[in-house]
Each structure stands twice: as structure tokens, then as C-alpha cells.
mmCIF file of C-alpha atoms in Angstrom:
data_model
loop_
_atom_site.group_PDB
_atom_site.id
_atom_site.type_symbol
_atom_site.label_atom_id
_atom_site.label_comp_id
_atom_site.label_asym_id
_atom_site.label_seq_id
_atom_site.Cartn_x
_atom_site.Cartn_y
_atom_site.Cartn_z
ATOM 1 C CA MET A 1 -39.752 -30.926 44.987
ATOM 2 C CA PHE A 2 -40.627 -28.214 42.549
ATOM 3 C CA LEU A 3 -38.326 -25.210 41.831
ATOM 4 C CA ALA A 4 -39.643 -21.650 41.924
ATOM 5 C CA GLN A 5 -39.978 -20.069 38.492
ATOM 6 C CA ASN A 6 -37.021 -17.700 38.993
ATOM 7 C CA GLU A 7 -34.829 -20.664 39.978
ATOM 8 C CA ARG A 8 -35.377 -22.695 36.818
ATOM 9 C CA ILE A 9 -32.076 -22.683 34.891
ATOM 10 C CA PHE A 10 -33.492 -23.123 31.380
ATOM 11 C CA ASP A 11 -36.316 -20.585 31.536
ATOM 12 C CA THR A 12 -34.249 -18.273 29.305
ATOM 13 C CA LEU A 13 -34.523 -20.720 26.437
ATOM 14 C CA ILE A 14 -38.305 -20.672 26.704
ATOM 15 C CA ASP A 15 -38.788 -16.947 27.348
ATOM 16 C CA THR A 16 -36.524 -15.788 24.543
ATOM 17 C CA ALA A 17 -38.664 -17.635 22.017
ATOM 18 C CA ASN A 18 -41.025 -14.660 22.111
ATOM 19 C CA PHE A 19 -38.493 -12.269 20.640
ATOM 20 C CA TYR A 20 -35.872 -14.529 19.002
ATOM 21 C CA VAL A 21 -36.077 -14.421 15.204
ATOM 22 C CA SER A 22 -35.783 -17.780 13.463
ATOM 23 C CA VAL A 23 -32.809 -17.541 11.069
ATOM 24 C CA ASN A 24 -32.353 -20.142 8.346
ATOM 25 C CA ASN A 25 -29.177 -20.703 6.309
ATOM 26 C CA TYR A 26 -27.966 -22.862 3.435
ATOM 27 C CA PHE A 27 -25.087 -23.074 0.940
ATOM 28 C CA THR A 28 -25.541 -22.721 -2.803
ATOM 29 C CA ILE A 29 -23.342 -21.912 -5.760
ATOM 30 C CA ARG A 30 -23.098 -19.216 -8.389
ATOM 31 C CA LYS A 31 -21.779 -20.496 -11.689
ATOM 32 C CA PHE A 32 -19.042 -18.718 -13.620
ATOM 33 C CA GLY A 33 -18.577 -20.899 -16.683
ATOM 34 C CA GLU A 34 -16.880 -24.131 -15.633
ATOM 35 C CA GLU A 35 -16.156 -22.780 -12.131
ATOM 36 C CA CYS A 36 -18.464 -21.871 -9.293
ATOM 37 C CA THR A 37 -18.276 -19.831 -6.098
ATOM 38 C CA VAL A 38 -20.013 -21.052 -2.936
ATOM 39 C CA TYR A 39 -22.375 -18.560 -1.274
ATOM 40 C CA LEU A 40 -24.086 -18.714 2.098
ATOM 41 C CA PHE A 41 -27.717 -17.530 2.070
ATOM 42 C CA ILE A 42 -29.296 -16.384 5.331
ATOM 43 C CA SER A 43 -33.000 -15.602 5.699
ATOM 44 C CA GLY A 44 -35.478 -14.733 8.425
ATOM 45 C CA ASN A 45 -38.122 -12.153 9.361
ATOM 46 C CA LYS A 46 -38.563 -11.208 5.676
ATOM 47 C CA GLN A 47 -34.840 -10.376 5.422
ATOM 48 C CA ARG A 48 -32.234 -12.053 3.240
ATOM 49 C CA GLU A 49 -28.456 -11.826 3.160
ATOM 50 C CA ARG A 50 -25.845 -13.379 0.904
ATOM 51 C CA ILE A 51 -22.182 -13.929 1.751
ATOM 52 C CA SER A 52 -19.481 -15.221 -0.571
ATOM 53 C CA THR A 53 -17.373 -17.876 1.169
ATOM 54 C CA GLU A 54 -14.597 -17.099 -1.351
ATOM 55 C CA ILE A 55 -14.425 -20.854 -2.128
ATOM 56 C CA LYS A 56 -14.122 -21.622 -5.843
ATOM 57 C CA ALA A 57 -14.061 -25.002 -7.560
ATOM 58 C CA PRO A 58 -15.200 -26.781 -10.729
ATOM 59 C CA THR A 59 -19.018 -26.620 -10.977
ATOM 60 C CA ILE A 60 -19.214 -30.329 -11.846
ATOM 61 C CA LEU A 61 -17.935 -31.232 -8.367
ATOM 62 C CA TRP A 62 -20.807 -29.550 -6.478
ATOM 63 C CA ASP A 63 -23.490 -31.823 -5.063
ATOM 64 C CA GLU A 64 -26.706 -29.738 -4.830
ATOM 65 C CA LYS A 65 -28.597 -32.197 -2.611
ATOM 66 C CA LYS A 66 -25.850 -32.416 0.000
ATOM 67 C CA ALA A 67 -24.753 -28.776 -0.526
ATOM 68 C CA ARG A 68 -21.178 -30.008 -0.437
ATOM 69 C CA PHE A 69 -18.404 -30.848 -2.895
ATOM 70 C CA LYS A 70 -17.767 -34.360 -4.106
ATOM 71 C CA GLU A 71 -14.661 -35.409 -2.224
ATOM 72 C CA VAL A 72 -12.586 -36.458 -5.231
ATOM 73 C CA ASN A 73 -9.357 -34.978 -3.860
ATOM 74 C CA GLN A 74 -7.890 -33.454 -0.709
ATOM 75 C CA LYS A 75 -8.751 -29.915 -1.793
ATOM 76 C CA MET A 76 -12.475 -30.736 -1.982
ATOM 77 C CA ILE A 77 -12.278 -32.493 1.399
ATOM 78 C CA ASP A 78 -10.711 -29.323 2.864
ATOM 79 C CA TYR A 79 -13.434 -27.144 1.318
ATOM 80 C CA ASN A 80 -16.139 -29.320 2.882
ATOM 81 C CA LEU A 81 -14.418 -29.049 6.254
ATOM 82 C CA ILE A 82 -14.469 -25.236 5.908
ATOM 83 C CA LEU A 83 -18.191 -25.275 5.076
ATOM 84 C CA GLY A 84 -18.802 -27.525 8.075
ATOM 85 C CA GLN A 85 -16.861 -25.136 10.321
ATOM 86 C CA LEU A 86 -18.979 -22.253 9.061
ATOM 87 C CA GLU A 87 -22.173 -24.134 9.889
ATOM 88 C CA GLY A 88 -20.761 -24.887 13.311
ATOM 89 C CA LYS A 89 -19.992 -21.221 13.885
ATOM 90 C CA ILE A 90 -23.511 -20.262 12.808
ATOM 91 C CA GLU A 91 -25.030 -22.658 15.357
ATOM 92 C CA SER A 92 -22.682 -21.313 18.032
ATOM 93 C CA ILE A 93 -23.752 -17.736 17.272
ATOM 94 C CA LYS A 94 -27.434 -18.706 17.367
ATOM 95 C CA VAL A 95 -27.058 -20.367 20.787
ATOM 96 C CA ASN A 96 -25.057 -17.439 22.136
ATOM 97 C CA TYR A 97 -27.727 -14.939 21.050
ATOM 98 C CA ARG A 98 -30.484 -17.044 22.630
ATOM 99 C CA LEU A 99 -28.698 -17.398 25.964
ATOM 100 C CA THR A 100 -27.767 -13.701 26.132
ATOM 101 C CA GLU A 101 -31.286 -12.659 25.131
ATOM 102 C CA ARG A 102 -30.172 -10.728 22.080
ATOM 103 C CA ILE A 103 -32.132 -10.477 18.849
ATOM 104 C CA LEU A 104 -30.416 -12.199 15.931
ATOM 105 C CA THR A 105 -31.282 -11.132 12.406
ATOM 106 C CA PRO A 106 -29.763 -12.152 9.028
ATOM 107 C CA ALA A 107 -27.906 -8.814 8.892
ATOM 108 C CA ILE A 108 -26.415 -9.314 12.377
ATOM 109 C CA LEU A 109 -25.461 -12.905 11.619
ATOM 110 C CA LYS A 110 -23.748 -11.773 8.414
ATOM 111 C CA LYS A 111 -21.705 -9.220 10.376
ATOM 112 C CA GLU A 112 -20.733 -11.868 12.953
ATOM 113 C CA LEU A 113 -19.625 -14.268 10.234
ATOM 114 C CA LYS A 114 -17.574 -11.730 8.269
ATOM 115 C CA SER A 115 -14.816 -11.815 10.887
ATOM 116 C CA GLY A 116 -14.634 -15.605 10.547
ATOM 117 C CA LEU A 117 -14.284 -15.393 6.756
ATOM 118 C CA THR A 118 -10.912 -13.652 7.107
ATOM 119 C CA ARG A 119 -9.357 -17.114 7.418
ATOM 120 C CA ILE A 120 -10.796 -18.069 4.029
ATOM 121 C CA SER A 121 -10.838 -14.858 2.010
ATOM 122 C CA PHE A 122 -7.579 -13.005 1.427
ATOM 123 C CA LEU A 123 -9.537 -9.864 0.517
ATOM 124 C CA ALA A 124 -11.476 -10.029 3.797
ATOM 125 C CA TYR A 125 -8.239 -10.655 5.709
ATOM 126 C CA PHE A 126 -6.435 -7.789 3.908
ATOM 127 C CA LYS A 127 -9.255 -5.362 4.785
ATOM 128 C CA GLU A 128 -9.385 -6.313 8.476
ATOM 129 C CA ALA A 129 -5.603 -6.494 8.885
ATOM 130 C CA LEU A 130 -5.221 -3.058 7.276
ATOM 131 C CA LYS A 131 -7.678 -1.624 9.821
ATOM 132 C CA ALA A 132 -5.644 -3.172 12.645
ATOM 133 C CA GLU A 133 -2.363 -1.868 11.201
ATOM 134 C CA ARG A 134 -3.597 1.660 10.513
ATOM 135 C CA SER A 135 -2.401 3.153 13.821
ATOM 136 C CA PHE A 136 1.111 1.801 13.182
ATOM 137 C CA LEU A 137 1.378 3.028 9.575
ATOM 138 C CA GLU A 138 2.373 6.413 8.188
ATOM 139 C CA PRO A 139 -0.554 8.079 6.342
ATOM 140 C CA GLY A 140 1.250 7.602 3.010
ATOM 141 C CA SER A 141 1.840 3.880 3.669
ATOM 142 C CA TYR A 142 -1.777 3.339 4.713
ATOM 143 C CA LYS A 143 -2.979 5.094 1.565
ATOM 144 C CA ARG A 144 -0.671 2.950 -0.594
ATOM 145 C CA HIS A 145 -1.834 -0.343 0.966
ATOM 146 C CA ASN A 146 -5.481 0.748 0.741
ATOM 147 C CA SER A 147 -5.078 1.510 -2.971
ATOM 148 C CA VAL A 148 -3.597 -1.988 -3.473
ATOM 149 C CA TYR A 149 -6.625 -3.494 -1.700
ATOM 150 C CA ALA A 150 -8.942 -1.520 -4.017
ATOM 151 C CA LYS A 151 -6.959 -2.691 -7.056
ATOM 152 C CA LEU A 152 -7.225 -6.340 -5.954
ATOM 153 C CA CYS A 153 -11.003 -5.929 -5.637
ATOM 154 C CA LYS A 154 -11.100 -4.710 -9.232
ATOM 155 C CA TYR A 155 -8.841 -7.539 -10.362
ATOM 156 C CA LYS A 156 -11.123 -10.240 -8.944
ATOM 157 C CA GLU A 157 -14.338 -10.064 -6.986
ATOM 158 C CA ASP A 158 -13.325 -12.965 -4.734
ATOM 159 C CA ILE A 159 -9.743 -13.949 -3.860
ATOM 160 C CA SER A 160 -9.363 -16.755 -1.351
ATOM 161 C CA PHE A 161 -6.060 -17.902 0.143
ATOM 162 C CA GLN A 162 -6.518 -21.069 -1.923
ATOM 163 C CA ASP A 163 -6.456 -18.946 -5.105
ATOM 164 C CA ILE A 164 -3.046 -17.460 -4.339
ATOM 165 C CA ASP A 165 -0.038 -19.271 -5.734
ATOM 166 C CA LEU A 166 2.953 -18.285 -7.863
ATOM 167 C CA GLN A 167 0.766 -18.275 -10.996
ATOM 168 C CA PHE A 168 -1.561 -15.758 -9.300
ATOM 169 C CA PHE A 169 1.272 -13.226 -9.073
ATOM 170 C CA LYS A 170 2.236 -13.738 -12.722
ATOM 171 C CA GLU A 171 -1.351 -13.164 -13.897
ATOM 172 C CA PHE A 172 -1.787 -10.157 -11.600
ATOM 173 C CA LYS A 173 1.394 -8.571 -13.008
ATOM 174 C CA ILE A 174 0.147 -9.090 -16.594
ATOM 175 C CA TRP A 175 -3.196 -7.488 -15.643
ATOM 176 C CA CYS A 176 -1.375 -4.482 -14.149
ATOM 177 C CA VAL A 177 0.785 -4.066 -17.254
ATOM 178 C CA LYS A 178 -2.345 -4.036 -19.442
ATOM 179 C CA ARG A 179 -3.721 -1.277 -17.221
ATOM 180 C CA GLY A 180 -0.618 0.782 -17.990
ATOM 181 C CA ASN A 181 1.042 0.473 -14.561
ATOM 182 C CA ALA A 182 4.782 1.187 -14.390
ATOM 183 C CA HIS A 183 7.056 -1.666 -13.258
ATOM 184 C CA THR A 184 7.820 0.255 -10.067
ATOM 185 C CA THR A 185 4.084 0.527 -9.276
ATOM 186 C CA ILE A 186 3.622 -3.198 -9.878
ATOM 187 C CA ALA A 187 6.624 -4.006 -7.664
ATOM 188 C CA SER A 188 5.157 -1.844 -4.908
ATOM 189 C CA ASN A 189 1.772 -3.625 -5.259
ATOM 190 C CA ILE A 190 3.401 -7.047 -4.983
ATOM 191 C CA ALA A 191 5.379 -5.957 -1.919
ATOM 192 C CA SER A 192 2.120 -4.805 -0.273
ATOM 193 C CA ILE A 193 0.406 -8.127 -1.026
ATOM 194 C CA LYS A 194 3.387 -10.008 0.389
ATOM 195 C CA LYS A 195 3.241 -7.927 3.575
ATOM 196 C CA PHE A 196 -0.331 -8.997 4.326
ATOM 197 C CA LEU A 197 0.297 -12.604 3.317
ATOM 198 C CA LYS A 198 3.182 -12.613 5.792
ATOM 199 C CA LEU A 199 0.828 -11.312 8.502
ATOM 200 C CA ALA A 200 -1.666 -14.063 7.596
ATOM 201 C CA LYS A 201 1.048 -16.693 7.874
ATOM 202 C CA LYS A 202 1.923 -15.399 11.348
ATOM 203 C CA ASP A 203 -1.758 -15.758 12.223
ATOM 204 C CA GLY A 204 -1.557 -19.448 11.358
ATOM 205 C CA ILE A 205 -3.096 -19.337 7.866
ATOM 206 C CA LYS A 206 -1.409 -21.905 5.650
ATOM 207 C CA LEU A 207 -0.168 -20.672 2.248
ATOM 208 C CA LYS A 208 0.311 -22.811 -0.861
ATOM 209 C CA PHE A 209 3.789 -21.461 -1.602
ATOM 210 C CA GLU A 210 6.869 -19.931 0.020
ATOM 211 C CA LEU A 211 6.727 -16.138 0.201
ATOM 212 C CA GLU A 212 10.461 -15.991 -0.551
ATOM 213 C CA ASP A 213 9.725 -17.375 -4.028
ATOM 214 C CA VAL A 214 7.747 -14.228 -4.930
ATOM 215 C CA VAL A 215 10.070 -11.492 -6.194
ATOM 216 C CA ALA A 216 8.443 -8.075 -6.086
ATOM 217 C CA GLY A 217 11.199 -6.282 -8.016
ATOM 218 C CA SER A 218 12.471 -2.771 -7.468
ATOM 219 C CA SER A 219 9.951 -0.122 -6.444
ATOM 220 C CA ARG A 220 12.501 2.665 -6.186
ATOM 221 C CA GLY A 221 11.610 4.172 -9.528
ATOM 222 C CA ASN A 222 13.662 6.370 -11.769
ATOM 223 C CA ARG A 223 16.896 7.553 -10.098
ATOM 224 C CA THR A 224 17.822 9.991 -12.866
ATOM 225 C CA PRO A 225 18.994 13.261 -11.246
ATOM 226 C CA LEU A 226 18.724 16.771 -12.629
ATOM 227 C CA LYS A 227 21.840 18.147 -14.303
ATOM 228 C CA LEU A 228 23.286 21.280 -12.719
ATOM 229 C CA HIS A 229 22.259 23.476 -15.678
ATOM 230 C CA ASP A 230 18.639 22.236 -15.376
ATOM 231 C CA LEU A 231 18.677 22.985 -11.642
ATOM 232 C CA LYS A 232 19.879 26.521 -12.380
ATOM 233 C CA ARG A 233 17.053 26.984 -14.876
ATOM 234 C CA LEU A 234 14.534 25.941 -12.238
ATOM 235 C CA ILE A 235 16.016 28.453 -9.769
ATOM 236 C CA LYS A 236 15.767 31.157 -12.416
ATOM 237 C CA TYR A 237 12.095 30.312 -13.056
ATOM 238 C CA TYR A 238 11.442 30.239 -9.276
ATOM 239 C CA LYS A 239 12.574 33.884 -9.114
ATOM 240 C CA SER A 240 10.803 34.969 -12.279
ATOM 241 C CA GLU A 241 7.721 37.202 -12.390
ATOM 242 C CA PHE A 242 5.801 34.671 -14.536
ATOM 243 C CA ILE A 243 5.460 31.992 -11.876
ATOM 244 C CA THR A 244 2.143 31.415 -10.050
ATOM 245 C CA GLU A 245 1.900 31.178 -6.251
ATOM 246 C CA ASN A 246 1.358 27.411 -6.177
ATOM 247 C CA GLU A 247 4.177 26.874 -8.671
ATOM 248 C CA LYS A 248 6.468 29.057 -6.552
ATOM 249 C CA LEU A 249 5.672 27.130 -3.359
ATOM 250 C CA THR A 250 6.048 23.766 -5.119
ATOM 251 C CA LEU A 251 9.332 24.765 -6.737
ATOM 252 C CA GLY A 252 10.546 26.298 -3.478
ATOM 253 C CA TYR A 253 10.024 23.021 -1.582
ATOM 254 C CA PHE A 254 11.527 21.035 -4.452
ATOM 255 C CA LEU A 255 14.627 23.222 -4.776
ATOM 256 C CA PHE A 256 15.098 23.177 -0.991
ATOM 257 C CA ALA A 257 15.064 19.342 -1.144
ATOM 258 C CA CYS A 258 17.579 19.421 -4.022
ATOM 259 C CA LEU A 259 19.909 21.404 -1.774
ATOM 260 C CA SER A 260 19.333 19.450 1.454
ATOM 261 C CA GLY A 261 18.486 15.864 0.434
ATOM 262 C CA LEU A 262 15.343 15.691 2.598
ATOM 263 C CA ARG A 263 12.429 13.411 1.712
ATOM 264 C CA VAL A 264 9.124 15.023 0.844
ATOM 265 C CA SER A 265 7.565 13.718 4.102
ATOM 266 C CA ASP A 266 10.259 15.504 6.111
ATOM 267 C CA VAL A 267 10.095 18.705 4.061
ATOM 268 C CA LEU A 268 6.348 19.002 4.519
ATOM 269 C CA LYS A 269 6.449 18.624 8.298
ATOM 270 C CA LEU A 270 9.129 21.334 8.745
ATOM 271 C CA HIS A 271 8.330 24.855 9.914
ATOM 272 C CA ARG A 272 10.453 27.978 9.869
ATOM 273 C CA LYS A 273 10.938 27.675 13.641
ATOM 274 C CA ASP A 274 12.784 24.377 13.023
ATOM 275 C CA MET A 275 15.562 26.270 11.231
ATOM 276 C CA TYR A 276 18.287 27.622 13.485
ATOM 277 C CA ASP A 277 20.982 29.879 12.022
ATOM 278 C CA ASN A 278 22.399 27.765 9.208
ATOM 279 C CA TYR A 279 21.073 24.271 10.077
ATOM 280 C CA ILE A 280 17.870 22.304 10.610
ATOM 281 C CA THR A 281 17.193 19.520 13.080
ATOM 282 C CA PHE A 282 14.323 17.015 12.805
ATOM 283 C CA VAL A 283 13.297 13.394 13.371
ATOM 284 C CA SER A 284 13.018 11.689 10.002
ATOM 285 C CA LYS A 285 9.551 10.329 9.357
ATOM 286 C CA LYS A 286 10.739 7.159 7.643
ATOM 287 C CA GLY A 287 13.838 6.190 9.638
ATOM 288 C CA LYS A 288 12.680 7.716 12.965
ATOM 289 C CA LYS A 289 16.199 9.110 13.387
ATOM 290 C CA ASP A 290 17.311 12.434 14.811
ATOM 291 C CA GLN A 291 18.969 14.244 11.922
ATOM 292 C CA LEU A 292 20.862 17.499 11.656
ATOM 293 C CA VAL A 293 21.413 19.010 8.196
ATOM 294 C CA THR A 294 23.394 22.148 7.415
ATOM 295 C CA LEU A 295 21.626 24.794 5.327
ATOM 296 C CA ILE A 296 23.949 25.932 2.575
ATOM 297 C CA ASN A 297 23.697 29.540 1.388
ATOM 298 C CA GLN A 298 21.757 28.540 -1.733
ATOM 299 C CA ALA A 299 19.124 26.731 0.388
ATOM 300 C CA GLU A 300 18.734 29.736 2.697
ATOM 301 C CA ASP A 301 18.312 31.958 -0.357
ATOM 302 C CA ILE A 302 15.454 29.718 -1.599
ATOM 303 C CA ILE A 303 13.709 29.918 1.805
ATOM 304 C CA ASN A 304 14.127 33.686 2.214
ATOM 305 C CA TYR A 305 12.853 34.427 -1.290
ATOM 306 C CA GLU A 306 9.347 33.124 -0.489
ATOM 307 C CA PRO A 307 8.006 33.982 3.037
ATOM 308 C CA LYS A 308 5.111 31.488 2.681
ATOM 309 C CA LEU A 309 7.543 28.593 2.333
ATOM 310 C CA PHE A 310 7.218 26.210 5.351
ATOM 311 C CA GLN A 311 4.046 28.023 6.378
ATOM 312 C CA LYS A 312 1.636 27.098 3.588
ATOM 313 C CA LYS A 313 1.854 23.424 2.586
ATOM 314 C CA ILE A 314 0.872 21.683 -0.669
ATOM 315 C CA ALA A 315 0.006 18.003 -1.065
ATOM 316 C CA GLU A 316 2.717 15.808 -2.614
ATOM 317 C CA GLN A 317 0.406 14.649 -5.425
ATOM 318 C CA THR A 318 -0.349 18.253 -6.376
ATOM 319 C CA MET A 319 3.344 19.153 -6.326
ATOM 320 C CA ASN A 320 4.229 16.228 -8.595
ATOM 321 C CA LYS A 321 1.654 17.410 -11.146
ATOM 322 C CA LEU A 322 3.014 20.964 -11.043
ATOM 323 C CA LEU A 323 6.633 19.781 -11.274
ATOM 324 C CA LYS A 324 5.790 17.770 -14.368
ATOM 325 C CA LYS A 325 4.123 20.824 -15.891
ATOM 326 C CA ILE A 326 7.090 23.110 -15.063
ATOM 327 C CA ALA A 327 9.646 20.621 -16.423
ATOM 328 C CA LEU A 328 7.717 20.323 -19.678
ATOM 329 C CA GLN A 329 7.444 24.103 -19.915
ATOM 330 C CA LEU A 330 11.197 24.551 -19.455
ATOM 331 C CA GLY A 331 12.126 21.723 -21.838
ATOM 332 C CA ILE A 332 13.669 19.485 -19.174
ATOM 333 C CA LYS A 333 13.859 16.025 -20.722
ATOM 334 C CA ILE A 334 13.809 13.708 -17.682
ATOM 335 C CA LYS A 335 10.708 12.675 -15.740
ATOM 336 C CA VAL A 336 10.605 14.969 -12.700
ATOM 337 C CA THR A 337 8.867 14.059 -9.441
ATOM 338 C CA PHE A 338 9.542 15.381 -5.964
ATOM 339 C CA HIS A 339 11.825 12.387 -5.276
ATOM 340 C CA THR A 340 14.058 13.550 -8.141
ATOM 341 C CA SER A 341 15.300 16.215 -5.700
ATOM 342 C CA ARG A 342 16.836 13.550 -3.446
ATOM 343 C CA HIS A 343 18.697 11.939 -6.349
ATOM 344 C CA THR A 344 19.837 15.369 -7.510
ATOM 345 C CA PHE A 345 21.213 16.269 -4.077
ATOM 346 C CA ALA A 346 23.062 12.948 -3.734
ATOM 347 C CA THR A 347 24.646 13.186 -7.176
ATOM 348 C CA LEU A 348 25.722 16.834 -6.818
ATOM 349 C CA TYR A 349 27.109 16.137 -3.352
ATOM 350 C CA LEU A 350 29.357 13.366 -4.666
ATOM 351 C CA ILE A 351 30.415 15.343 -7.753
ATOM 352 C CA SER A 352 31.426 18.231 -5.481
ATOM 353 C CA GLY A 353 33.739 15.908 -3.519
ATOM 354 C CA GLY A 354 31.539 14.572 -0.715
ATOM 355 C CA THR A 355 32.144 11.018 0.553
ATOM 356 C CA ILE A 356 29.753 8.059 0.386
ATOM 357 C CA GLN A 357 29.979 7.628 4.192
ATOM 358 C CA ASN A 358 28.887 11.231 4.824
ATOM 359 C CA LEU A 359 26.177 11.023 2.160
ATOM 360 C CA MET A 360 24.785 7.944 3.918
ATOM 361 C CA LEU A 361 24.400 9.979 7.117
ATOM 362 C CA LEU A 362 22.861 12.979 5.336
ATOM 363 C CA LEU A 363 20.292 10.833 3.515
ATOM 364 C CA GLY A 364 19.487 8.836 6.669
ATOM 365 C CA HIS A 365 20.167 5.485 4.990
ATOM 366 C CA LYS A 366 20.506 2.420 7.207
ATOM 367 C CA LYS A 367 22.758 0.502 4.786
ATOM 368 C CA ILE A 368 25.756 1.744 2.806
ATOM 369 C CA GLU A 369 24.608 -0.435 -0.130
ATOM 370 C CA THR A 370 21.548 1.839 -0.565
ATOM 371 C CA THR A 371 23.799 4.889 -0.830
ATOM 372 C CA MET A 372 26.288 3.189 -3.198
ATOM 373 C CA ILE A 373 23.812 3.404 -6.082
ATOM 374 C CA TYR A 374 24.615 7.109 -6.316
ATOM 375 C CA ALA A 375 28.322 6.341 -6.615
ATOM 376 C CA HIS A 376 27.464 4.180 -9.638
ATOM 377 C CA ILE A 377 25.464 7.045 -11.209
ATOM 378 C CA VAL A 378 28.407 9.394 -10.761
ATOM 379 C CA ALA A 379 30.762 6.742 -12.188
ATOM 380 C CA VAL A 380 28.611 6.457 -15.319
ATOM 381 C CA ASP A 381 28.752 10.242 -15.759
ATOM 382 C CA ALA A 382 32.521 10.177 -15.257
ATOM 383 C CA ASN A 383 32.935 7.498 -17.940
ATOM 384 C CA ASN A 384 30.782 9.505 -20.329
ATOM 385 C CA ASP A 385 33.161 12.423 -19.812
ATOM 386 C CA MET A 386 36.026 10.220 -21.030
ATOM 387 C CA PHE A 387 35.018 11.155 -24.572
ATOM 388 C CA ARG A 388 36.209 14.689 -23.871
ATOM 389 C CA LEU A 389 39.722 13.327 -24.366
ATOM 390 C CA ASP A 390 38.835 12.866 -28.020
ATOM 391 C CA ASP A 391 38.089 16.578 -28.212
ATOM 392 C CA LEU A 392 41.652 17.305 -27.060
ATOM 393 C CA PHE A 393 43.065 15.272 -29.939
ATOM 394 C CA LYS A 394 40.711 16.962 -32.359
ATOM 395 C CA GLU A 395 41.951 20.343 -31.194
ATOM 396 C CA GLU A 396 45.576 19.174 -31.503
ATOM 397 C CA SER A 397 45.074 17.990 -35.091
ATOM 398 C CA GLY A 398 43.166 21.126 -36.045
ATOM 399 C CA GLN A 399 39.889 19.339 -36.677
#
């Protein structure tokens, strides 16, 4: 019994031959001194694509005829297994495209394979994971992680999970120092890398080390607050006739933060309608907490002096540049950024008699230990004032 043509199950395999492009692939290496990186070359229909597998090993261990590594140790055996898995995936993609009557080209195959390489390449994983995390991240956090990804790409063209061990972090830190990065920036970079390695571990990717053994360090930066006399000088400049509009807005937001303790992210999302009588209420962007902060008279005075405040906004990066310029112009010695306002508020609050417990609530801290750092700053200032006792004895002796 013969089947009708439209009943023959495997006709698709024959018919698709008319439009299916034959795609060939092979592995080869690119030498970098004594080491090599394995690349996958794909060709067909006068097109050619190259993909780095992110696998690196001594050049001497590559067997060109077999297009595999000599299995002298477990690492080389694992690399060969990965290459075999890639070939298996390629064949699976080819079959799938035939059966679904879709045209497969080298460019399409490359795109299909890129998702699979995220289990080999940390850079590929970082990029894809960051895309997936974007909707859950604050814009500032996304921008920070994205800049770390860009920095890693500059550090090394290919970074596989096999490349990452404790030595990797040491060498990356040294590279960052040579580029002139501050220790806080480096700590922030390491914390970002650890975040995505932790996500990879949750996804079942095996790491060569324990994440707990990598210490990022402090990324909190300089906690030096403004002295009261410097704050007064800034207020005086804010109300002077020499200040430009952008400087006035920047200084207005900064001084408001010095007198309220709000983070820059919370300051920039506030509007005048959020201010009722002598207090403001908002949901903090970082802690996601409902917060209520009293507006002291000095803060209200800052707001009322400039009508455009909380109507026209300025980017944080621009404000930090202007604050640096203003501080230099006024002879203020410390490094001033917008976050200096938060340290200034906390220190002045404690000096004026406020309690650590209340300061914790005002700053929106989750742990009292975070707030206690300001008590230590005030304690240092108090101990420095001990030398004033010497002045009393000098006065007594007529010196």
C-alpha cells in the first residue's frame, strides 16, 4: 500500500532541501603567546561568522587534526566535553530549523548559540543576566553594573568562568589601581562582579572558589562631613548675587539634604506638592520605606529662596561637578560630593543632642551598626576638643 504524498511523514526533510542553507562549522584556535583561545567558525551561503568559546588553554595542548585538546588533565577533559556539547547543540539547531521549515544562516546560528555560551563565558552571562535584572534594578544600580561590565570587557576580551579564581580578583584590583580608580570604586566593582557570580551559582554554574573568600572592601567612600562654619559659607554663597542658576539649584538641593538627611535619589524625586506645612513624606527609593521628615526653619528658608527648587532637576553627576567647583572656589578643604550632605546632617544632628536611635529612623537605616559610624565621628571630634583644656591652663599661667 502506497501513502498519498500529503500523508508521507518525512516529506518535510526532502522539500526543505530547496531552501535550507548548508551551514558548516569547525573549531580552531587563535594564539596569544603560549596560550590560545578556541573559536568556532561557521560558514555557508558566502557568509562567515566567528564566535569565541571563551575557552583558554596552553597552545601546546591543542590537537589541530582532532580540533580538541590533549586530555592531559581533568581541565582539558572538561574543555573537550564543552566543545562536544556545543557541537551537539549545533546539530540540534540544524535539525530544528529543517523540521520547522526555517532558513538557517551562519548569522542566525551564531545568535542561537550565544545564549548557550552564557554557561561558559562570564562576560556573556553578565550581559544576559543584567538584561534580565534590569526591570528589578534602580536606574542608578543598573548604570553602575553596566559600567562594571564595560570595564571587564576592557580588562580582558574573553573572561570564562574557568578564568575566575581568587588570583583573578587580585589582578583585577591591581589593574584598577593602575587606572587611577579609588579604593571605594574598586570595592563597588568587586561587589558587582560577586553579585553576578552569585546569580550564576544559583543557575547551577560551578565556580572554582567560594564567593565568601572574596572580600570587596568598603564602598561607602569618604564620610568626612562639612564643619558648621563651612556650611554657613555655602548658605551665604547660595544667597549671593554672584551665583549662577545651575549653581544655585545644585547648592539648594545640597543644602536641603544637609538639613534633612535625604539621599540624592529621594531629593530628586521630590516635588513642592510633597511638602506639607513643616514636614515632608515620601517612600525612600533605596529602603522602600515610608518616611516622614520634619522641615526645620533653615530648610524651609533654603526652599523658599529659590522657586525653581524641586521643579527643575539636575543630574547627580552634574551636581557633583558643580559642588566640587564651588568647594574649591570657597576654599573648602574636604572632598565634597552630594553624599557629603548626608554625613553633614548626621554629624550636626548628633552634636546638637540628637540620639543614635532617632538618627537611625531619620536616615532610614535598617541596622543600628550603620548609624553608629556617625557616633564614632562625633567622638573623634570630641576628643580633638580635649586640647582646649590646655588653652585654659595657658590662660591661667598668662601664656
